[in-house]
Protein backbone atom coordinates (compact mmCIF):
# COMPACT_ATOMS: atom_id res chain seq x y z
CA UNK A 1 0.00 0.00 0.00
CA UNK A 2 1.27 3.50 -0.77
CA UNK A 3 1.42 6.22 1.87
CA UNK A 4 -1.45 8.00 0.11
CA UNK A 5 -3.57 4.84 0.33
CA UNK A 6 -2.79 4.56 4.06
CA UNK A 7 -3.85 8.19 4.54
CA UNK A 8 -7.10 7.57 2.67
CA UNK A 9 -7.74 4.52 4.86
CA UNK A 10 -7.45 6.42 8.15
CA UNK A 11 -9.31 9.43 6.75
CA UNK A 12 -12.24 7.13 6.06
CA UNK A 13 -11.92 5.31 9.42
CA UNK A 14 -12.14 8.63 11.29
CA UNK A 15 -15.77 9.01 10.14
CA UNK A 16 -16.72 6.49 12.83
CA UNK A 17 -15.74 9.10 15.47
CA UNK A 18 -17.84 11.92 14.02
CA UNK A 19 -20.86 12.59 16.23
CA UNK A 20 -24.01 13.07 14.11
CA UNK A 21 -25.61 16.50 14.57
CA UNK A 22 -22.40 18.03 15.92
CA UNK A 23 -19.74 20.48 14.79
CA UNK A 24 -16.52 18.65 13.92
CA UNK A 25 -13.03 20.02 14.62
CA UNK A 26 -10.90 19.66 11.50
CA UNK A 27 -7.10 19.83 11.37
CA UNK A 28 -4.70 20.48 8.51
CA UNK A 29 -2.49 18.44 6.18
CA UNK A 30 -2.55 15.76 3.53
CA UNK A 31 -4.07 13.11 5.84
CA UNK A 32 -6.77 15.52 6.97
CA UNK A 33 -7.50 16.33 3.33
CA UNK A 34 -8.49 12.65 2.96
CA UNK A 35 -10.68 13.00 6.04
CA UNK A 36 -12.35 16.15 4.67
CA UNK A 37 -13.14 14.34 1.41
CA UNK A 38 -14.65 11.47 3.40
CA UNK A 39 -16.57 13.89 5.66
CA UNK A 40 -18.27 15.36 2.60
CA UNK A 41 -20.07 12.02 2.15
CA UNK A 42 -21.89 12.60 5.47
CA UNK A 43 -22.16 16.40 5.38
CA UNK A 44 -25.95 16.24 5.75
CA UNK A 45 -25.51 14.49 9.11
CA UNK A 46 -23.36 17.20 10.75
CA UNK A 47 -23.89 20.90 11.56
CA UNK A 48 -20.52 21.81 10.13
CA UNK A 49 -16.87 22.19 11.08
CA UNK A 50 -14.42 24.38 12.95
CA UNK A 51 -11.25 24.59 10.92
CA UNK A 52 -7.61 24.99 11.91
CA UNK A 53 -6.32 26.72 8.76
CA UNK A 54 -7.25 28.75 5.73
CA UNK A 55 -6.39 25.75 3.53
CA UNK A 56 -8.74 23.38 5.35
CA UNK A 57 -11.47 26.03 5.43
CA UNK A 58 -11.25 26.40 1.67
CA UNK A 59 -11.42 22.64 1.13
CA UNK A 60 -14.38 22.25 3.51
CA UNK A 61 -16.31 25.09 1.91
CA UNK A 62 -15.59 23.85 -1.61
CA UNK A 63 -17.25 20.57 -0.59
CA UNK A 64 -20.27 22.36 0.85
CA UNK A 65 -19.46 21.87 4.54
CA UNK A 66 -20.33 24.97 6.63
CA UNK A 67 -17.37 26.36 8.60
CA UNK A 68 -17.96 28.02 11.97
CA UNK A 69 -15.68 30.62 13.53
CA UNK A 70 -14.05 29.18 16.66
CA UNK A 71 -15.49 32.11 18.63
CA UNK A 72 -19.01 30.90 17.88
CA UNK A 73 -18.37 27.49 19.39
CA UNK A 74 -18.04 26.60 23.07
CA UNK A 75 -17.24 22.94 22.83
CA UNK A 76 -17.07 20.18 20.24
CA UNK A 77 -17.03 16.41 20.78
CA UNK A 78 -14.08 15.59 18.51
CA UNK A 79 -11.10 17.16 16.80
CA UNK A 80 -9.59 15.12 13.98
CA UNK A 81 -6.06 15.91 12.82
CA UNK A 82 -2.79 14.38 11.66
CA UNK A 83 0.64 14.56 13.27
CA UNK A 84 4.29 14.63 12.31
CA UNK A 85 5.32 12.33 15.17
CA UNK A 86 3.38 10.46 17.86
CA UNK A 87 4.82 8.73 20.90
CA UNK A 88 3.28 5.76 22.65
CA UNK A 89 1.50 7.94 25.20
CA UNK A 90 -0.34 9.87 22.45
CA UNK A 91 1.80 13.02 22.72
CA UNK A 92 2.53 14.51 19.30
CA UNK A 93 4.76 16.85 17.37
CA UNK A 94 2.71 18.92 14.95
CA UNK A 95 3.15 21.94 12.73
CA UNK A 96 4.71 20.47 9.60
CA UNK A 97 1.98 22.38 7.76
CA UNK A 98 2.58 25.53 9.85
CA UNK A 99 -0.95 25.43 11.30
CA UNK A 100 0.00 24.43 14.86
CA UNK A 101 -1.42 27.45 16.71
CA UNK A 102 -4.91 27.21 15.26
CA UNK A 103 -4.70 23.42 15.59
CA UNK A 104 -4.04 23.74 19.32
CA UNK A 105 -6.89 26.25 19.68
CA UNK A 106 -9.40 23.91 18.01
CA UNK A 107 -8.00 20.90 19.89
CA UNK A 108 -8.62 22.87 23.10
CA UNK A 109 -12.31 23.22 22.21
CA UNK A 110 -12.64 19.48 21.78
CA UNK A 111 -13.46 16.73 24.24
CA UNK A 112 -11.37 14.20 22.29
CA UNK A 113 -8.44 14.50 19.88
CA UNK A 114 -8.53 11.74 17.28
CA UNK A 115 -5.16 11.50 15.53
CA UNK A 116 -4.99 10.04 12.03
CA UNK A 117 -1.65 9.08 10.49
CA UNK A 118 0.25 6.35 8.75
CA UNK A 119 2.16 4.10 11.14
CA UNK A 120 5.55 5.62 10.20
CA UNK A 121 4.64 8.57 12.46
CA UNK A 122 4.70 6.41 15.62
CA UNK A 123 8.12 6.74 17.31
CA UNK A 124 9.65 5.71 20.64
CA UNK A 125 11.02 9.22 21.33
CA UNK A 126 10.00 12.36 19.42
CA UNK A 127 12.55 14.78 18.02
CA UNK A 128 13.73 13.31 14.76
CA UNK A 129 11.15 15.46 12.94
CA UNK A 130 12.25 19.11 13.39
CA UNK A 131 10.07 20.67 16.10
CA UNK A 132 7.98 23.52 14.65
CA UNK A 133 7.58 26.60 16.82
CA UNK A 134 5.44 29.57 15.75
CA UNK A 135 7.26 32.75 16.74
CA UNK A 136 6.69 36.49 16.52
CA UNK A 137 9.15 37.54 13.76
CA UNK A 138 11.32 39.83 15.94
CA UNK A 139 11.92 37.00 18.44
CA UNK A 140 13.07 34.29 15.99
CA UNK A 141 16.82 34.58 16.62
CA UNK A 142 16.37 34.92 20.38
CA UNK A 143 14.15 31.84 20.60
CA UNK A 144 16.67 29.88 18.48
CA UNK A 145 19.50 30.88 20.85
CA UNK A 146 17.42 29.84 23.85
CA UNK A 147 16.74 26.42 22.30
CA UNK A 148 20.49 25.93 21.77
CA UNK A 149 21.31 26.96 25.33
CA UNK A 150 18.49 24.99 27.00
CA UNK A 151 18.13 21.83 24.93
CA UNK A 152 21.05 21.84 22.48
CA UNK A 153 18.73 22.10 19.47
CA UNK A 154 19.38 24.11 16.32
CA UNK A 155 16.54 26.35 15.15
CA UNK A 156 16.19 27.71 11.63
CA UNK A 157 13.43 29.87 10.22
CA UNK A 158 11.33 27.95 7.65
CA UNK A 159 11.96 29.71 4.36
CA UNK A 160 9.10 31.29 2.46
CA UNK A 161 6.51 30.49 5.14
CA UNK A 162 4.28 32.98 6.94
CA UNK A 163 1.59 31.44 9.13
CA UNK A 164 -2.14 32.20 8.86
CA UNK A 165 -1.49 34.47 11.88
CA UNK A 166 1.30 36.45 10.17
CA UNK A 167 4.18 34.86 12.09
CA UNK A 168 7.25 32.71 11.33
CA UNK A 169 7.97 29.04 11.93
CA UNK A 170 11.22 28.06 13.61
CA UNK A 171 12.13 24.40 12.94
CA UNK A 172 14.30 23.02 15.72
CA UNK A 173 16.54 20.05 14.92
CA UNK A 174 18.56 17.78 17.17
CA UNK A 175 16.09 17.42 20.06
CA UNK A 176 15.22 14.36 22.11
CA UNK A 177 11.74 15.04 23.46
CA UNK A 178 11.80 12.64 26.39
CA UNK A 179 9.49 14.75 28.58
CA UNK A 180 6.99 16.39 26.18
CA UNK A 181 4.85 18.00 28.89
CA UNK A 182 7.82 19.68 30.57
CA UNK A 183 9.29 20.96 27.29
CA UNK A 184 5.90 22.23 26.12
CA UNK A 185 5.34 24.12 29.39
CA UNK A 186 8.84 25.61 29.37
CA UNK A 187 9.02 26.74 25.73
CA UNK A 188 5.53 28.22 25.78
CA UNK A 189 6.73 30.72 28.40
CA UNK A 190 9.56 32.15 26.32
CA UNK A 191 8.85 35.68 25.08
CA UNK A 192 8.01 35.68 21.40
CA UNK A 193 6.85 32.07 21.28
CA UNK A 194 3.26 31.90 20.07
CA UNK A 195 2.92 28.12 20.20
CA UNK A 196 5.32 25.21 20.40
CA UNK A 197 4.39 22.22 18.23
CA UNK A 198 4.41 19.75 21.12
CA UNK A 199 0.89 18.52 21.81
CA UNK A 200 1.29 17.05 25.29
CA UNK A 201 -1.48 18.81 27.16
CA UNK A 202 -3.66 18.27 24.10
CA UNK A 203 -2.53 14.78 23.26
CA UNK A 204 -4.45 12.24 21.21
CA UNK A 205 -7.09 10.21 23.04
CA UNK A 206 -7.26 7.84 20.07
CA UNK A 207 -4.71 7.25 17.27
CA UNK A 208 -5.85 5.64 14.03
CA UNK A 209 -2.72 4.39 12.33
CA UNK A 210 -2.73 3.22 8.73
CA UNK A 211 -0.83 -0.06 8.25
CA UNK A 212 -0.67 -2.46 5.29
CA UNK A 213 -2.81 -4.81 7.42
CA UNK A 214 -5.49 -2.14 7.97
CA UNK A 215 -6.21 0.51 10.58
CA UNK A 216 -4.57 -0.02 13.95
CA UNK A 217 -6.30 1.79 16.84
CA UNK A 218 -4.30 3.01 19.85
CA UNK A 219 -6.39 4.34 22.72
C1 LIG B 1 -0.04 20.73 10.13
C2 LIG B 1 0.13 19.49 10.91
C3 LIG B 1 -0.18 18.19 10.23
O1 LIG B 1 -1.13 17.52 10.97
C4 LIG B 1 1.07 17.37 10.14
O2 LIG B 1 2.07 18.13 9.49
C5 LIG B 1 0.83 16.06 9.37
O3 LIG B 1 0.57 16.35 8.03
P1 LIG B 1 0.37 15.20 6.95
O4 LIG B 1 -0.94 14.57 7.23
O5 LIG B 1 0.40 15.94 5.64
O6 LIG B 1 1.52 14.24 7.08
O7 LIG B 1 0.50 19.49 12.05
O8 LIG B 1 0.40 21.86 10.83
PDB file of C-alpha atoms in Angstrom, residues 94-212:
ATOM      1  CA  UNK A  94       2.713  18.922  14.946  1.00  0.00           C
ATOM      2  CA  UNK A  95       3.150  21.938  12.725  1.00  0.00           C
ATOM      3  CA  UNK A  96       4.708  20.473   9.596  1.00  0.00           C
ATOM      4  CA  UNK A  97       1.984  22.381   7.759  1.00  0.00           C
ATOM      5  CA  UNK A  98       2.583  25.529   9.850  1.00  0.00           C
ATOM      6  CA  UNK A  99      -0.950  25.428  11.302  1.00  0.00           C
ATOM      7  CA  UNK A 100       0.002  24.429  14.856  1.00  0.00           C
ATOM      8  CA  UNK A 101      -1.422  27.447  16.705  1.00  0.00           C
ATOM      9  CA  UNK A 102      -4.907  27.209  15.262  1.00  0.00           C
ATOM     10  CA  UNK A 103      -4.695  23.419  15.594  1.00  0.00           C
ATOM     11  CA  UNK A 104      -4.043  23.741  19.317  1.00  0.00           C
ATOM     12  CA  UNK A 105      -6.890  26.247  19.683  1.00  0.00           C
ATOM     13  CA  UNK A 106      -9.404  23.911  18.014  1.00  0.00           C
ATOM     14  CA  UNK A 107      -8.005  20.903  19.895  1.00  0.00           C
ATOM     15  CA  UNK A 108      -8.617  22.866  23.102  1.00  0.00           C
ATOM     16  CA  UNK A 109     -12.312  23.220  22.211  1.00  0.00           C
ATOM     17  CA  UNK A 110     -12.644  19.476  21.781  1.00  0.00           C
ATOM     18  CA  UNK A 111     -13.464  16.732  24.243  1.00  0.00           C
ATOM     19  CA  UNK A 112     -11.373  14.196  22.290  1.00  0.00           C
ATOM     20  CA  UNK A 113      -8.445  14.497  19.880  1.00  0.00           C
ATOM     21  CA  UNK A 114      -8.529  11.737  17.283  1.00  0.00           C
ATOM     22  CA  UNK A 115      -5.160  11.504  15.528  1.00  0.00           C
ATOM     23  CA  UNK A 116      -4.988  10.039  12.027  1.00  0.00           C
ATOM     24  CA  UNK A 117      -1.647   9.075  10.489  1.00  0.00           C
ATOM     25  CA  UNK A 118       0.249   6.350   8.748  1.00  0.00           C
ATOM     26  CA  UNK A 119       2.161   4.105  11.139  1.00  0.00           C
ATOM     27  CA  UNK A 120       5.552   5.616  10.203  1.00  0.00           C
ATOM     28  CA  UNK A 121       4.643   8.567  12.460  1.00  0.00           C
ATOM     29  CA  UNK A 122       4.696   6.414  15.617  1.00  0.00           C
ATOM     30  CA  UNK A 123       8.120   6.742  17.310  1.00  0.00           C
ATOM     31  CA  UNK A 124       9.646   5.709  20.641  1.00  0.00           C
ATOM     32  CA  UNK A 125      11.016   9.221  21.335  1.00  0.00           C
ATOM     33  CA  UNK A 126       9.995  12.358  19.424  1.00  0.00           C
ATOM     34  CA  UNK A 127      12.546  14.780  18.024  1.00  0.00           C
ATOM     35  CA  UNK A 128      13.733  13.314  14.756  1.00  0.00           C
ATOM     36  CA  UNK A 129      11.146  15.456  12.943  1.00  0.00           C
ATOM     37  CA  UNK A 130      12.246  19.108  13.391  1.00  0.00           C
ATOM     38  CA  UNK A 131      10.072  20.666  16.096  1.00  0.00           C
ATOM     39  CA  UNK A 132       7.975  23.525  14.647  1.00  0.00           C
ATOM     40  CA  UNK A 133       7.579  26.602  16.820  1.00  0.00           C
ATOM     41  CA  UNK A 134       5.443  29.568  15.753  1.00  0.00           C
ATOM     42  CA  UNK A 135       7.259  32.750  16.739  1.00  0.00           C
ATOM     43  CA  UNK A 136       6.694  36.493  16.521  1.00  0.00           C
ATOM     44  CA  UNK A 137       9.155  37.537  13.757  1.00  0.00           C
ATOM     45  CA  UNK A 138      11.323  39.827  15.940  1.00  0.00           C
ATOM     46  CA  UNK A 139      11.924  36.996  18.444  1.00  0.00           C
ATOM     47  CA  UNK A 140      13.067  34.291  15.991  1.00  0.00           C
ATOM     48  CA  UNK A 141      16.819  34.579  16.618  1.00  0.00           C
ATOM     49  CA  UNK A 142      16.373  34.922  20.384  1.00  0.00           C
ATOM     50  CA  UNK A 143      14.147  31.840  20.603  1.00  0.00           C
ATOM     51  CA  UNK A 144      16.674  29.883  18.480  1.00  0.00           C
ATOM     52  CA  UNK A 145      19.501  30.879  20.848  1.00  0.00           C
ATOM     53  CA  UNK A 146      17.425  29.841  23.849  1.00  0.00           C
ATOM     54  CA  UNK A 147      16.740  26.418  22.303  1.00  0.00           C
ATOM     55  CA  UNK A 148      20.486  25.934  21.767  1.00  0.00           C
ATOM     56  CA  UNK A 149      21.305  26.963  25.330  1.00  0.00           C
ATOM     57  CA  UNK A 150      18.493  24.992  27.002  1.00  0.00           C
ATOM     58  CA  UNK A 151      18.132  21.832  24.929  1.00  0.00           C
ATOM     59  CA  UNK A 152      21.053  21.835  22.478  1.00  0.00           C
ATOM     60  CA  UNK A 153      18.728  22.104  19.466  1.00  0.00           C
ATOM     61  CA  UNK A 154      19.378  24.112  16.317  1.00  0.00           C
ATOM     62  CA  UNK A 155      16.541  26.351  15.148  1.00  0.00           C
ATOM     63  CA  UNK A 156      16.189  27.712  11.630  1.00  0.00           C
ATOM     64  CA  UNK A 157      13.431  29.869  10.217  1.00  0.00           C
ATOM     65  CA  UNK A 158      11.333  27.950   7.651  1.00  0.00           C
ATOM     66  CA  UNK A 159      11.959  29.706   4.361  1.00  0.00           C
ATOM     67  CA  UNK A 160       9.100  31.288   2.458  1.00  0.00           C
ATOM     68  CA  UNK A 161       6.510  30.486   5.141  1.00  0.00           C
ATOM     69  CA  UNK A 162       4.281  32.979   6.935  1.00  0.00           C
ATOM     70  CA  UNK A 163       1.586  31.437   9.127  1.00  0.00           C
ATOM     71  CA  UNK A 164      -2.139  32.205   8.856  1.00  0.00           C
ATOM     72  CA  UNK A 165      -1.492  34.469  11.876  1.00  0.00           C
ATOM     73  CA  UNK A 166       1.299  36.452  10.167  1.00  0.00           C
ATOM     74  CA  UNK A 167       4.181  34.856  12.088  1.00  0.00           C
ATOM     75  CA  UNK A 168       7.254  32.715  11.327  1.00  0.00           C
ATOM     76  CA  UNK A 169       7.975  29.041  11.930  1.00  0.00           C
ATOM     77  CA  UNK A 170      11.220  28.060  13.608  1.00  0.00           C
ATOM     78  CA  UNK A 171      12.131  24.402  12.936  1.00  0.00           C
ATOM     79  CA  UNK A 172      14.299  23.015  15.718  1.00  0.00           C
ATOM     80  CA  UNK A 173      16.544  20.048  14.916  1.00  0.00           C
ATOM     81  CA  UNK A 174      18.559  17.778  17.175  1.00  0.00           C
ATOM     82  CA  UNK A 175      16.094  17.424  20.056  1.00  0.00           C
ATOM     83  CA  UNK A 176      15.220  14.356  22.110  1.00  0.00           C
ATOM     84  CA  UNK A 177      11.744  15.045  23.459  1.00  0.00           C
ATOM     85  CA  UNK A 178      11.800  12.636  26.389  1.00  0.00           C
ATOM     86  CA  UNK A 179       9.489  14.753  28.579  1.00  0.00           C
ATOM     87  CA  UNK A 180       6.993  16.392  26.180  1.00  0.00           C
ATOM     88  CA  UNK A 181       4.852  17.995  28.891  1.00  0.00           C
ATOM     89  CA  UNK A 182       7.821  19.685  30.567  1.00  0.00           C
ATOM     90  CA  UNK A 183       9.291  20.957  27.294  1.00  0.00           C
ATOM     91  CA  UNK A 184       5.905  22.234  26.116  1.00  0.00           C
ATOM     92  CA  UNK A 185       5.339  24.121  29.386  1.00  0.00           C
ATOM     93  CA  UNK A 186       8.844  25.615  29.373  1.00  0.00           C
ATOM     94  CA  UNK A 187       9.022  26.743  25.726  1.00  0.00           C
ATOM     95  CA  UNK A 188       5.527  28.221  25.775  1.00  0.00           C
ATOM     96  CA  UNK A 189       6.731  30.716  28.396  1.00  0.00           C
ATOM     97  CA  UNK A 190       9.562  32.148  26.322  1.00  0.00           C
ATOM     98  CA  UNK A 191       8.850  35.676  25.082  1.00  0.00           C
ATOM     99  CA  UNK A 192       8.007  35.682  21.399  1.00  0.00           C
ATOM    100  CA  UNK A 193       6.853  32.065  21.283  1.00  0.00           C
ATOM    101  CA  UNK A 194       3.258  31.904  20.068  1.00  0.00           C
ATOM    102  CA  UNK A 195       2.923  28.117  20.204  1.00  0.00           C
ATOM    103  CA  UNK A 196       5.325  25.205  20.396  1.00  0.00           C
ATOM    104  CA  UNK A 197       4.393  22.221  18.231  1.00  0.00           C
ATOM    105  CA  UNK A 198       4.414  19.753  21.123  1.00  0.00           C
ATOM    106  CA  UNK A 199       0.887  18.521  21.810  1.00  0.00           C
ATOM    107  CA  UNK A 200       1.292  17.050  25.286  1.00  0.00           C
ATOM    108  CA  UNK A 201      -1.478  18.815  27.165  1.00  0.00           C
ATOM    109  CA  UNK A 202      -3.659  18.270  24.096  1.00  0.00           C
ATOM    110  CA  UNK A 203      -2.533  14.783  23.261  1.00  0.00           C
ATOM    111  CA  UNK A 204      -4.452  12.245  21.213  1.00  0.00           C
ATOM    112  CA  UNK A 205      -7.087  10.206  23.039  1.00  0.00           C
ATOM    113  CA  UNK A 206      -7.263   7.836  20.066  1.00  0.00           C
ATOM    114  CA  UNK A 207      -4.713   7.248  17.265  1.00  0.00           C
ATOM    115  CA  UNK A 208      -5.848   5.640  14.032  1.00  0.00           C
ATOM    116  CA  UNK A 209      -2.716   4.386  12.331  1.00  0.00           C
ATOM    117  CA  UNK A 210      -2.731   3.218   8.733  1.00  0.00           C
ATOM    118  CA  UNK A 211      -0.828  -0.056   8.246  1.00  0.00           C
ATOM    119  CA  UNK A 212      -0.666  -2.462   5.294  1.00  0.00           C
TER     120      UNK A 212
END
